[in-house]
Coordinates of C-alpha atoms (C1' of nucleotides) in Angstrom, one line a residue:
Chain A
M1 CA -22.3 252.3 161.1
Q2 CA -25.9 251.6 159.9
L3 CA -26.6 253.6 156.7
S4 CA -30.1 254.6 155.8
E5 CA -31.3 254.0 152.2
L6 CA -30.7 257.7 151.3
E7 CA -27.0 257.4 152.4
I8 CA -26.5 254.2 150.5
I9 CA -28.1 255.7 147.4
R10 CA -25.7 258.5 147.6
R11 CA -22.5 256.3 148.1
E12 CA -23.5 254.4 145.1
K13 CA -23.9 257.4 142.9
L14 CA -20.3 258.5 144.2
E15 CA -19.0 255.2 142.9
Q16 CA -20.7 255.9 139.6
I17 CA -19.3 259.3 139.4
R18 CA -15.6 258.0 139.8
N19 CA -16.5 255.4 137.1
L20 CA -17.2 258.2 134.9
G21 CA -13.7 259.4 135.5
I22 CA -15.0 262.4 137.4
N23 CA -13.3 263.2 140.9
P24 CA -16.1 264.0 143.4
Y25 CA -13.6 265.9 145.6
P26 CA -11.2 267.5 143.2
A27 CA -8.1 269.4 144.9
D28 CA -7.8 272.4 142.3
L29 CA -9.3 275.8 142.9
F30 CA -12.6 276.8 141.3
P31 CA -12.3 280.3 140.0
V32 CA -15.3 281.8 141.5
D33 CA -15.6 285.5 140.7
T34 CA -19.2 286.5 141.7
L35 CA -21.6 286.0 144.6
T36 CA -25.4 285.3 144.3
S37 CA -25.9 288.7 146.0
E38 CA -23.8 290.5 143.6
I39 CA -25.9 289.0 140.6
K40 CA -29.1 290.3 142.3
Q41 CA -27.8 293.8 143.0
N42 CA -26.1 294.1 139.7
F43 CA -28.1 292.3 137.4
E44 CA -27.0 292.5 133.8
E45 CA -28.4 290.5 131.0
G46 CA -25.9 288.4 129.3
K47 CA -23.3 288.7 131.7
K48 CA -20.8 286.0 132.2
V49 CA -20.3 284.6 135.8
V50 CA -18.4 281.9 137.6
I51 CA -20.2 281.2 141.1
A52 CA -20.1 278.1 143.3
G53 CA -22.1 276.8 146.2
R54 CA -24.4 274.0 147.1
L55 CA -27.4 272.8 144.9
M56 CA -30.5 273.2 147.0
R57 CA -33.2 272.8 144.3
K58 CA -33.5 270.5 141.5
K59 CA -36.6 270.6 139.1
I60 CA -36.1 268.4 136.3
Q61 CA -38.4 269.2 133.4
G62 CA -37.1 266.8 130.8
K63 CA -34.3 268.0 128.5
A64 CA -34.1 271.4 130.7
S65 CA -34.1 272.0 134.3
F66 CA -34.1 274.5 137.2
G67 CA -32.2 274.5 140.2
E68 CA -31.0 277.0 142.9
L69 CA -27.5 277.3 144.0
Q70 CA -26.6 278.5 147.6
D71 CA -23.5 280.4 148.5
S72 CA -22.6 282.3 151.5
E73 CA -24.8 285.3 150.6
G74 CA -28.1 283.3 149.6
R75 CA -29.5 281.6 146.6
I76 CA -29.9 282.2 142.8
Q77 CA -31.9 280.3 140.3
V78 CA -29.8 278.5 137.9
Y79 CA -31.1 276.8 134.7
F80 CA -29.7 273.7 133.1
N81 CA -30.4 273.3 129.4
R82 CA -29.1 269.7 128.0
D83 CA -28.0 271.4 124.7
E84 CA -26.3 274.5 126.4
I85 CA -24.5 272.1 128.6
C86 CA -23.6 269.2 126.0
E87 CA -22.8 271.0 122.6
G88 CA -22.0 267.9 120.9
E89 CA -23.7 264.4 120.6
D90 CA -22.5 263.1 123.9
K91 CA -25.2 264.1 126.6
T92 CA -23.8 262.4 129.7
L93 CA -23.2 265.6 131.4
Y94 CA -26.6 266.4 131.5
N95 CA -28.6 263.2 131.3
D96 CA -26.5 261.3 133.9
V97 CA -24.3 263.5 136.0
F98 CA -26.6 266.3 136.4
K99 CA -30.1 264.5 136.3
K100 CA -29.0 261.4 138.0
L101 CA -25.8 261.8 139.9
L102 CA -26.1 265.2 141.3
D103 CA -27.9 265.4 144.6
L104 CA -29.2 268.3 146.9
G105 CA -26.5 269.6 149.0
D106 CA -23.5 268.9 146.5
F107 CA -21.1 271.5 145.9
I108 CA -20.9 272.6 142.4
G109 CA -19.3 275.4 140.3
I110 CA -21.0 276.9 137.5
E111 CA -20.0 279.0 134.5
G112 CA -22.8 280.6 132.9
T113 CA -24.5 284.1 131.7
L114 CA -27.2 285.8 133.3
F115 CA -30.7 286.0 132.0
E116 CA -34.4 286.6 133.1
T117 CA -37.1 283.8 132.8
Q118 CA -40.6 284.5 131.6
V119 CA -41.6 285.1 134.9
G120 CA -39.0 287.5 135.8
E121 CA -36.7 285.5 138.0
K122 CA -32.9 286.5 137.7
T123 CA -31.4 283.2 136.7
V124 CA -27.9 281.8 135.6
L125 CA -27.9 279.9 132.2
V126 CA -25.5 277.1 133.0
K127 CA -22.9 276.7 130.2
D128 CA -20.8 274.4 132.2
F129 CA -20.6 273.0 135.6
K130 CA -18.3 271.0 137.7
L131 CA -18.6 268.7 140.9
L132 CA -16.7 270.2 143.6
S133 CA -17.7 268.0 146.6
K134 CA -20.3 265.4 146.9
A135 CA -22.7 265.5 150.0
L136 CA -23.1 261.9 151.3
R137 CA -26.0 262.8 153.7
P138 CA -29.3 264.3 152.8
L139 CA -30.1 268.0 154.2
P140 CA -33.3 268.9 155.6
L141 CA -35.2 270.9 153.1
P142 CA -37.4 273.8 154.6
K143 CA -39.5 275.5 152.0
T144 CA -40.9 278.9 152.1
D145 CA -43.9 279.6 150.1
A146 CA -45.4 282.9 148.3
E147 CA -46.7 284.2 151.7
G148 CA -43.4 283.7 153.6
N149 CA -44.5 280.6 155.5
T150 CA -41.8 278.2 156.0
H151 CA -43.0 274.4 155.7
D152 CA -41.1 271.4 157.2
E153 CA -38.6 274.0 158.8
F154 CA -35.6 272.2 160.6
N155 CA -36.6 273.3 164.0
D156 CA -35.8 270.6 166.6
P157 CA -33.4 272.5 169.0
E158 CA -31.4 269.3 169.8
L159 CA -30.7 268.6 166.2
R160 CA -30.0 272.2 165.4
Y161 CA -27.5 272.9 168.2
R162 CA -25.6 269.5 167.9
Q163 CA -25.2 269.8 164.1
R164 CA -25.1 273.6 163.8
Y165 CA -23.5 273.2 160.4
V166 CA -26.8 271.8 159.3
D167 CA -28.7 274.8 160.7
L168 CA -26.6 277.1 159.1
V169 CA -27.0 275.7 155.7
V170 CA -30.9 275.3 155.9
N171 CA -31.8 278.3 158.3
P172 CA -30.7 281.7 156.9
K173 CA -32.1 283.3 160.1
V174 CA -29.4 281.6 162.0
K175 CA -26.7 282.8 159.9
E176 CA -28.1 286.4 160.3
V177 CA -27.6 286.0 164.1
F178 CA -23.9 285.3 164.0
K179 CA -23.3 287.8 161.5
K180 CA -24.8 290.4 164.1
R181 CA -22.6 289.0 166.8
T182 CA -19.5 289.5 164.7
K183 CA -20.9 292.9 163.9
L184 CA -21.1 293.8 167.7
Y185 CA -17.6 292.6 168.3
N186 CA -16.4 294.8 165.3
A187 CA -18.3 297.8 166.4
M188 CA -16.8 297.4 169.9
R189 CA -13.2 297.4 168.7
T190 CA -13.9 300.2 166.6
F191 CA -15.3 302.4 169.4
F192 CA -12.3 301.4 171.7
N193 CA -9.6 301.6 168.9
E194 CA -10.7 305.1 168.0
R195 CA -10.0 306.1 171.4
D196 CA -6.5 304.3 171.5
Y197 CA -7.6 301.7 173.8
F198 CA -5.4 298.5 173.5
E199 CA -6.7 295.1 172.8
V200 CA -4.9 292.5 174.9
E201 CA -4.8 288.8 175.5
T202 CA -4.2 287.5 179.1
P203 CA -4.1 284.0 180.6
I204 CA -6.9 281.5 180.3
L205 CA -5.0 278.9 182.3
Q206 CA -4.4 280.6 185.8
P207 CA -2.7 279.4 188.9
I208 CA -5.6 281.3 190.9
A209 CA -8.9 281.6 189.6
G210 CA -9.5 285.4 190.6
G211 CA -11.4 288.4 189.8
A212 CA -14.9 286.7 190.4
A213 CA -16.7 284.4 192.6
A214 CA -17.4 281.2 190.7
R215 CA -16.5 277.5 190.8
P216 CA -13.9 276.9 188.2
F217 CA -12.8 274.1 185.9
I218 CA -9.5 272.7 187.2
T219 CA -6.9 271.0 185.0
H220 CA -3.4 269.9 185.6
H221 CA -0.1 270.9 184.1
N222 CA 2.1 267.7 183.9
S223 CA 5.6 269.1 183.7
L224 CA 5.1 271.9 186.2
D225 CA 3.1 269.3 188.2
I226 CA 0.8 272.1 189.3
P227 CA -3.1 272.5 189.3
L228 CA -4.2 275.3 186.8
Y229 CA -7.4 276.8 186.5
M230 CA -9.5 278.1 183.6
R231 CA -10.2 281.7 184.1
I232 CA -13.5 282.6 185.6
A233 CA -12.6 286.4 184.9
N234 CA -9.5 288.2 183.4
E235 CA -9.9 291.3 185.7
L236 CA -6.9 291.0 188.0
Y237 CA -4.7 290.4 184.8
L238 CA -6.0 293.6 182.8
K239 CA -5.5 295.7 186.1
R240 CA -1.6 294.5 186.2
L241 CA -1.6 296.0 182.7
I242 CA -2.7 299.3 184.0
V243 CA -0.1 299.0 186.6
G244 CA 2.3 298.4 183.7
G245 CA 1.5 301.6 182.2
F246 CA -1.2 301.2 179.6
D247 CA -3.8 303.7 179.7
G248 CA -6.7 301.6 178.3
V249 CA -6.7 298.0 177.7
Y250 CA -9.6 295.7 176.8
E251 CA -9.9 292.0 176.2
F252 CA -12.8 290.0 174.7
S253 CA -12.6 287.2 177.4
K254 CA -13.8 283.5 177.0
N255 CA -14.5 282.8 180.6
F256 CA -15.3 279.4 182.1
R257 CA -17.7 278.6 185.1
N258 CA -18.3 275.0 186.4
E259 CA -21.9 275.8 187.3
G260 CA -25.4 275.0 186.1
M261 CA -26.6 275.4 182.7
D262 CA -29.7 276.9 181.7
R263 CA -31.0 279.3 178.9
T264 CA -28.9 282.4 180.1
H265 CA -26.0 280.3 181.2
N266 CA -23.1 278.3 179.3
P267 CA -20.0 276.8 180.8
E268 CA -18.0 279.0 178.6
F269 CA -19.2 282.5 177.9
T270 CA -17.8 285.7 176.7
A271 CA -17.3 289.0 178.8
M272 CA -15.8 292.1 177.3
E273 CA -13.5 293.8 179.9
I274 CA -12.1 297.2 179.5
Y275 CA -9.9 299.2 182.2
V276 CA -9.1 302.9 181.7
S277 CA -6.7 304.8 183.8
Y278 CA -7.5 308.2 185.4
K279 CA -11.2 307.8 185.1
D280 CA -14.1 307.0 187.5
Y281 CA -17.4 305.0 187.4
N282 CA -19.1 308.4 186.4
W283 CA -17.0 308.7 183.5
M284 CA -17.7 305.1 182.6
M285 CA -21.3 305.6 182.8
D286 CA -21.2 308.2 180.0
F287 CA -18.7 305.9 178.0
C288 CA -21.0 302.9 178.5
E289 CA -24.1 304.4 177.2
K290 CA -22.4 306.0 174.3
L291 CA -20.7 302.5 173.6
L292 CA -23.8 300.6 173.4
E293 CA -25.9 303.3 171.5
F294 CA -22.9 303.0 168.9
C295 CA -22.9 299.3 169.0
A296 CA -27.0 298.8 168.7
I297 CA -27.0 301.1 165.7
Q298 CA -23.9 299.2 164.1
V299 CA -25.5 296.0 164.5
N300 CA -29.3 296.8 163.8
G301 CA -29.1 300.1 162.0
T302 CA -31.1 301.7 164.8
S303 CA -30.6 302.2 168.5
K304 CA -34.0 300.4 169.2
T305 CA -34.4 296.8 169.4
T306 CA -37.1 294.4 170.4
F307 CA -36.8 291.6 173.1
G308 CA -39.9 289.6 173.5
E309 CA -42.7 291.8 174.4
H310 CA -40.5 294.8 175.0
E311 CA -39.0 297.6 172.9
I312 CA -35.8 298.7 174.2
D313 CA -34.0 301.7 173.0
F314 CA -30.1 302.0 173.7
K315 CA -30.1 305.6 172.8
A316 CA -28.1 307.6 175.5
P317 CA -28.4 308.8 177.9
Y318 CA -29.7 306.3 180.6
A319 CA -31.4 306.8 183.8
R320 CA -29.2 306.5 187.0
V321 CA -30.6 305.5 190.1
T322 CA -28.8 304.5 193.3
M323 CA -29.7 301.2 194.9
A324 CA -30.8 302.9 198.1
D325 CA -33.4 305.1 195.9
S326 CA -34.3 302.1 193.8
I327 CA -35.4 300.1 197.0
K328 CA -37.0 302.9 198.5
H329 CA -38.8 303.6 195.3
F330 CA -40.2 299.9 194.8
T331 CA -40.6 298.8 198.5
G332 CA -41.2 302.3 200.4
F333 CA -38.3 301.1 202.9
D334 CA -35.2 303.4 203.2
I335 CA -32.1 301.3 203.6
T336 CA -29.8 304.3 204.6
G337 CA -28.3 304.1 208.1
K338 CA -30.1 301.0 208.8
S339 CA -28.6 298.4 211.1
E340 CA -28.4 294.7 209.9
D341 CA -31.0 293.4 212.4
E342 CA -33.4 296.4 211.0
L343 CA -32.6 295.2 207.3
R344 CA -33.3 291.5 208.1
A345 CA -36.4 292.4 209.7
A346 CA -37.6 294.6 206.8
A347 CA -36.6 291.7 204.2
K348 CA -38.5 289.3 205.9
D349 CA -41.5 291.6 206.1
M350 CA -41.2 291.8 202.3
G351 CA -41.6 287.9 202.1
I352 CA -37.8 287.3 201.4
A353 CA -36.1 284.2 202.7
V354 CA -33.5 285.5 205.3
D355 CA -31.0 283.5 207.5
A356 CA -28.6 284.7 210.2
T357 CA -25.4 284.4 208.2
M358 CA -26.6 287.1 205.8
G359 CA -24.6 290.4 206.3
K360 CA -26.1 293.8 205.3
G361 CA -24.7 293.8 201.9
K362 CA -26.3 290.5 201.1
L363 CA -29.5 291.5 202.6
I364 CA -29.7 294.7 200.6
D365 CA -28.7 292.8 197.6
E366 CA -31.4 290.3 198.0
I367 CA -34.2 293.0 198.7
F368 CA -32.9 294.5 195.4
G369 CA -32.8 291.3 193.4
E370 CA -36.3 290.4 194.7
K371 CA -38.2 293.6 194.4
C372 CA -36.5 295.9 192.0
E373 CA -34.2 294.4 189.5
G374 CA -36.8 293.1 187.2
N375 CA -38.6 296.4 186.8
Y376 CA -35.9 298.0 184.9
I377 CA -36.7 297.3 181.2
Q378 CA -35.0 300.3 179.5
P379 CA -31.2 300.5 180.1
T380 CA -30.8 301.8 183.6
F381 CA -27.6 302.3 185.5
I382 CA -28.0 301.1 189.3
T383 CA -25.1 302.7 191.3
D384 CA -23.7 302.4 194.7
Y385 CA -23.6 298.9 195.8
P386 CA -22.9 297.8 199.3
K387 CA -19.3 297.2 200.1
E388 CA -19.3 293.7 201.2
M389 CA -20.6 292.5 197.7
S390 CA -17.7 294.2 195.9
P391 CA -14.3 293.3 197.1
L392 CA -12.6 294.8 194.0
C393 CA -14.4 298.1 194.0
K394 CA -13.3 301.4 195.7
E395 CA -15.0 302.6 198.7
H396 CA -17.6 305.4 197.6
R397 CA -16.2 308.9 198.1
D398 CA -19.1 310.0 200.1
N399 CA -20.2 306.8 202.1
P400 CA -17.9 304.3 203.5
E401 CA -20.5 301.5 203.4
L402 CA -20.9 301.7 199.8
T403 CA -18.8 301.2 196.8
E404 CA -18.3 303.3 193.7
R405 CA -20.2 300.6 191.6
F406 CA -22.7 300.5 188.7
E407 CA -24.6 297.7 187.0
L408 CA -26.5 298.3 183.8
M409 CA -29.9 296.7 183.9
V410 CA -31.7 295.8 180.6
C411 CA -35.0 293.9 180.7
G412 CA -34.6 293.2 184.4
K413 CA -31.2 291.6 183.7
E414 CA -27.6 292.8 184.3
I415 CA -25.7 293.4 181.2
A416 CA -22.7 295.4 182.4
N417 CA -20.8 295.8 185.7
A418 CA -18.4 298.6 186.4
Y419 CA -16.1 300.2 189.3
S420 CA -14.0 302.9 190.3
E421 CA -11.4 300.2 190.8
L422 CA -10.0 299.6 194.2
N423 CA -6.3 300.7 193.9
D424 CA -5.4 301.0 197.6
P425 CA -3.3 297.8 198.3
I426 CA -3.9 297.7 202.0
D427 CA -7.5 298.1 201.7
Q428 CA -7.4 295.4 198.8
R429 CA -5.6 293.0 201.1
E430 CA -8.1 293.6 203.9
R431 CA -10.9 292.9 201.5
F432 CA -9.2 289.6 200.4
E433 CA -8.8 288.5 204.0
A434 CA -12.4 289.2 204.6
Q435 CA -13.3 287.1 201.8
L436 CA -11.2 284.4 202.9
K437 CA -12.9 284.5 206.4
L438 CA -16.3 284.3 204.7
A439 CA -15.0 281.4 202.6
E440 CA -13.9 279.6 205.6
K441 CA -17.0 280.0 207.1
G442 CA -18.7 278.1 204.2
D443 CA -19.7 281.1 202.0
D444 CA -19.1 279.5 198.6
E445 CA -19.7 282.9 196.9
A446 CA -16.5 284.2 198.5
T447 CA -13.0 284.0 197.0
A448 CA -11.1 281.5 198.7
F449 CA -7.5 282.4 197.6
I450 CA -5.6 285.6 197.9
D451 CA -3.6 286.4 194.7
H452 CA -0.5 287.7 196.3
D453 CA 1.0 288.7 193.0
F454 CA -2.0 291.1 192.2
L455 CA -1.5 292.5 195.5
R456 CA 2.2 293.1 194.8
A457 CA 1.4 294.9 191.6
L458 CA -0.9 297.1 193.4
E459 CA 1.6 298.0 195.8
Y460 CA 3.8 299.3 193.1
G461 CA 0.9 301.6 192.3
M462 CA -2.0 301.6 189.9
P463 CA -3.5 304.7 188.9
P464 CA -7.0 305.6 189.6
T465 CA -8.9 303.6 187.1
S466 CA -12.4 302.6 186.1
G467 CA -13.3 299.2 184.6
M468 CA -16.3 297.6 183.4
G469 CA -17.3 294.1 182.1
I470 CA -20.1 293.5 179.4
G471 CA -21.9 290.2 179.0
M472 CA -21.4 289.9 175.4
D473 CA -23.8 286.7 174.9
R474 CA -26.4 288.5 176.9
L475 CA -26.1 291.6 175.0
I476 CA -26.3 290.0 171.6
M477 CA -29.4 288.1 172.9
Y478 CA -31.0 291.6 173.4
L479 CA -29.8 292.8 170.2
T480 CA -31.1 289.7 168.0
N481 CA -34.3 289.0 170.2
N482 CA -33.2 285.6 171.1
P483 CA -34.2 284.4 174.8
S484 CA -31.9 281.8 174.8
I485 CA -27.8 281.7 174.9
Q486 CA -27.8 278.7 172.9
E487 CA -29.1 280.6 169.9
V488 CA -26.4 282.9 170.1
L489 CA -23.3 280.6 170.6
F490 CA -22.3 278.4 167.6
F491 CA -21.6 275.3 169.6
P492 CA -23.5 275.6 172.8
Q493 CA -22.5 272.8 175.5
M494 CA -24.6 269.7 175.2
R495 CA -24.6 266.6 177.0
P496 CA -22.8 263.7 175.2
E497 CA -25.0 262.7 172.4
K498 CA -24.7 258.7 172.9
K499 CA -23.1 256.3 175.3
A500 CA -20.6 254.1 173.3
V501 CA -22.4 250.8 172.1
A502 CA -22.3 248.4 175.0
L503 CA -21.8 244.7 174.1
N504 CA -22.9 242.0 176.6
D505 CA -20.7 239.4 177.7
E506 CA -22.0 236.8 175.2
E507 CA -21.7 239.3 172.5
K508 CA -18.1 240.2 173.4
A509 CA -17.1 236.5 173.6
V510 CA -18.6 235.8 170.1
L511 CA -16.8 239.0 168.6
A512 CA -13.4 237.7 170.1
I513 CA -13.9 234.3 168.3
L514 CA -14.9 236.1 165.1
K515 CA -12.0 238.5 165.3
A516 CA -9.4 235.6 165.5
N517 CA -10.8 234.0 162.5
S518 CA -13.1 236.0 160.2
P519 CA -15.1 235.1 158.1
L520 CA -16.3 232.1 159.8
E521 CA -19.0 229.6 158.8
L522 CA -22.2 230.4 160.9
N523 CA -22.7 227.0 162.3
A524 CA -19.0 226.6 163.4
L525 CA -19.0 230.0 165.1
K526 CA -22.2 229.0 166.9
E527 CA -20.5 225.7 167.9
Q528 CA -17.5 227.5 169.3
S529 CA -19.6 230.0 171.2
G530 CA -21.2 227.1 173.1
L531 CA -24.2 229.1 173.4
S532 CA -27.9 227.7 173.5
N533 CA -29.9 228.1 170.6
K534 CA -31.8 231.0 172.0
K535 CA -28.8 232.8 173.5
W536 CA -27.0 232.2 170.3
D537 CA -29.9 233.9 168.3
K538 CA -30.1 236.8 170.6
T539 CA -26.4 237.3 170.5
I540 CA -25.7 237.1 166.8
K541 CA -28.8 239.3 166.3
G542 CA -27.2 241.7 168.9
L543 CA -23.8 241.8 167.0
T544 CA -25.3 242.5 163.4
K545 CA -27.7 245.0 165.0
H546 CA -24.7 247.0 166.5
G547 CA -23.1 246.9 163.2
V548 CA -20.0 245.0 164.4
A549 CA -20.6 241.7 162.6
K550 CA -22.4 240.9 159.4
V551 CA -23.9 237.5 158.1
E552 CA -23.3 236.7 154.4
K553 CA -25.0 234.2 152.4
T554 CA -23.1 232.6 149.6
D555 CA -23.2 229.3 147.6
D556 CA -21.2 227.7 150.1
G557 CA -23.5 228.5 152.9
L558 CA -23.7 231.1 155.7
F559 CA -20.6 233.2 156.8
V560 CA -20.2 235.4 159.6
K561 CA -17.5 238.2 159.4
T562 CA -16.3 241.3 161.2
A563 CA -17.9 244.5 159.7
Chain B
rG1 C1' -32.1 269.6 191.9
rA2 C1' -37.8 269.8 191.5
rC3 C1' -42.1 269.7 188.1
rC4 C1' -44.2 269.7 183.3
rA5 C1' -43.8 268.5 177.9
rG6 C1' -41.6 265.9 174.2
rU7 C1' -38.8 261.6 171.5
rU8 C1' -42.5 257.5 165.3
rA9 C1' -39.2 257.3 157.8
rG10 C1' -33.5 261.9 155.9
rC11 C1' -36.8 266.7 157.7
rU12 C1' -41.7 268.2 159.5
rC13 C1' -45.6 265.7 161.6
rA14 C1' -50.4 262.4 162.4
rG15 C1' -51.4 257.6 164.7
rU16 C1' -58.6 256.3 167.3
rU17 C1' -60.5 251.6 172.8
rG18 C1' -54.1 247.8 173.1
rG19 C1' -55.3 244.6 167.2
rU20 C1' -50.7 244.0 160.2
rA21 C1' -47.2 251.6 161.3
rG22 C1' -49.3 256.5 158.1
rA23 C1' -49.2 261.7 155.4
rG24 C1' -46.5 265.8 153.1
rC25 C1' -41.5 266.9 151.4
rA26 C1' -36.9 264.3 150.2
rC27 C1' -35.5 259.7 147.6
rC28 C1' -35.9 255.8 143.3
rU29 C1' -38.2 254.8 138.1
rC30 C1' -41.0 256.7 133.8
rC31 C1' -43.0 261.2 131.1
rC32 C1' -42.0 266.6 130.6
rU33 C1' -36.9 272.6 127.1
rU34 C1' -38.3 279.3 130.8
rU35 C1' -40.7 276.5 136.2
rU36 C1' -40.9 278.3 141.2
rA37 C1' -43.1 275.9 148.6
rA38 C1' -46.6 271.8 145.5
rG39 C1' -46.3 269.2 137.1
rG40 C1' -48.0 264.0 136.1
rA41 C1' -47.9 258.6 137.2
rG42 C1' -45.9 254.7 139.8
rG43 C1' -42.5 253.0 143.8
rU44 C1' -39.0 252.3 148.1
rG45 C1' -37.6 253.7 152.9
rG46 C1' -38.9 252.3 160.1
rU47 C1' -33.9 250.3 166.6
rC48 C1' -41.9 253.9 166.9
rC49 C1' -35.3 257.1 172.3
rU50 C1' -33.3 252.5 175.5
rG51 C1' -34.4 248.3 179.0
rG52 C1' -37.8 246.0 181.7
rG53 C1' -43.2 244.8 183.1
rU54 C1' -48.7 243.8 182.1
rU55 C1' -51.2 241.3 178.0
rC56 C1' -52.7 236.2 173.3
rG57 C1' -51.2 240.8 171.4
rA58 C1' -47.7 247.3 173.1
rG59 C1' -46.0 253.1 168.9
rC60 C1' -50.5 253.4 172.6
rC61 C1' -50.9 251.0 179.5
rC62 C1' -47.3 250.4 183.9
rC63 C1' -42.1 250.9 186.0
rA64 C1' -36.9 252.4 185.5
rG65 C1' -33.5 255.0 182.6
rA66 C1' -31.3 258.4 178.4
rC67 C1' -31.6 262.9 175.7
rU68 C1' -34.0 267.7 174.6
rG69 C1' -37.3 271.8 175.6
rG70 C1' -39.8 274.6 179.2
rU71 C1' -40.9 276.7 184.2
rC72 C1' -38.9 277.2 189.1
rA73 C1' -34.8 276.8 192.5
rC74 C1' -29.2 277.4 192.8
rC75 C1' -25.6 280.2 190.3
rA76 C1' -23.5 286.3 188.2

RNA sequence: GACCAGUUAGCUCAGUUGGUAGAGCACCUCCCUUUUAAGGAGGUGGUCCUGGGUUCGAGCCCCAGACUGGUCACCA
């Protein structure tokens, strides 16, 4: 590995620290008793504190210095005075360890007392400090000026996502996003647990990837010698638990879909799914709007949130519009009672690309997606979806062409999807068979396998149940005003960083000679390689460049050795 | 998948018609005992994303590729 000048300097300092008898990575606990936030909130002149964190600023002014210590809560100014730290004659701890050997980013522990400087900055007067962990790589160091402008911000998205640990250290706003994410989870758990709904865990490795239509990741179990799929949804398992007698179950489900990536799609993402027995989708709408109002307030302190140019209010209740009314409102076309051909002609008139394979449901869905969906900025329930789009949803009590389904639209995108769950096992089997036929015809949105065990469960009887799924990543994007899913995932999926260093044939051959006999005199190696002058030159340069071989000059001549 | 943009020091970025690669911060040396994005003086640091090509000469022009971001398409 090629080290930069800065990294070499830090490694040399590490050696010097060891030479002073200081362990740069001590094992023993450090008795932290205060966080920087507590110091700021309950400031008390002269109070003794023990704090720890990264040294993030170091301004040496001769025999005294200011610094900044960053812990999990933020930063506090620290003041290093030579004679406070070194009471005797030996000033090594200040002059050498602090001034020369400590770098920005190093973890240190500090014992000190609180005071305010002449300009009124709350500060820890350092009485003693201890190196807790040496940082060998330099951190980027954004700075904020008096007007709040950030200079040299660490803002390259590629570096930020690939090295999220660095992003979190130097960009405090990033940490806030993830704190809110966890607050959202906690708020939901509180809301559900208060109602005695039961948090469960269901299989991620599934023999049939059911519950949604998406391409799964496939893997293989060696001792069973069967394929297994990473779940694309957990719906069918939660319903089995309702069959088993739980009144309400929920799960935060990491789902995996082997599809394209963009700023709203990551191959793994989180859905919250909840199923409650003896309820229907009307009840679930009431539940959903109360839940989201509660969550927004828990996360942001208010039901209002800003997303891009929009201000959204999650305060309940939300408007409820049937899909037919929505289409009538935005296109003037009434879909009720229309035949497939009439729908296709209408869609075509609206400029929507249609083809002969599209059924009624698909046509309606296209019209809605094209002409209506994007208009719903404030939270709005769209209800009563066409039957063929919803194979797990109960038929509408008033209209056999529709289902008892709603989606919650916010900023033109779906964030929740809910049904009165289909619990008629015969109907369910027929819907699965219909899906199977669609899949055989080549519709890749249709589910190609029938989960017979799920049908068996339904045959034992599932109570009337309403279920809902919420896209957690999308919801937290709204609540933190982030237009990209990568900003709300700690470690978004990225392409592999680098291809492995590829050596060419000459380089491989020379390396093989060298490995058998290292170090080797340079000219001897050259002769053994049998390469022409030019080839040799290129090859040895390539090897040193890749850091696999090293040329050293001694009094006896030039020697090559493996790195 | 298509199109557009980007990739230069640890970080953020300049880089003129193709002619010895720059700044700020960071880093190193020296001075400085209540400063605060930035005290003073001096200095070090480069795979200009990779590989080809054009050229006397390429960070810059041409071709191919990698990665990233954006828009669109596809996909819940």
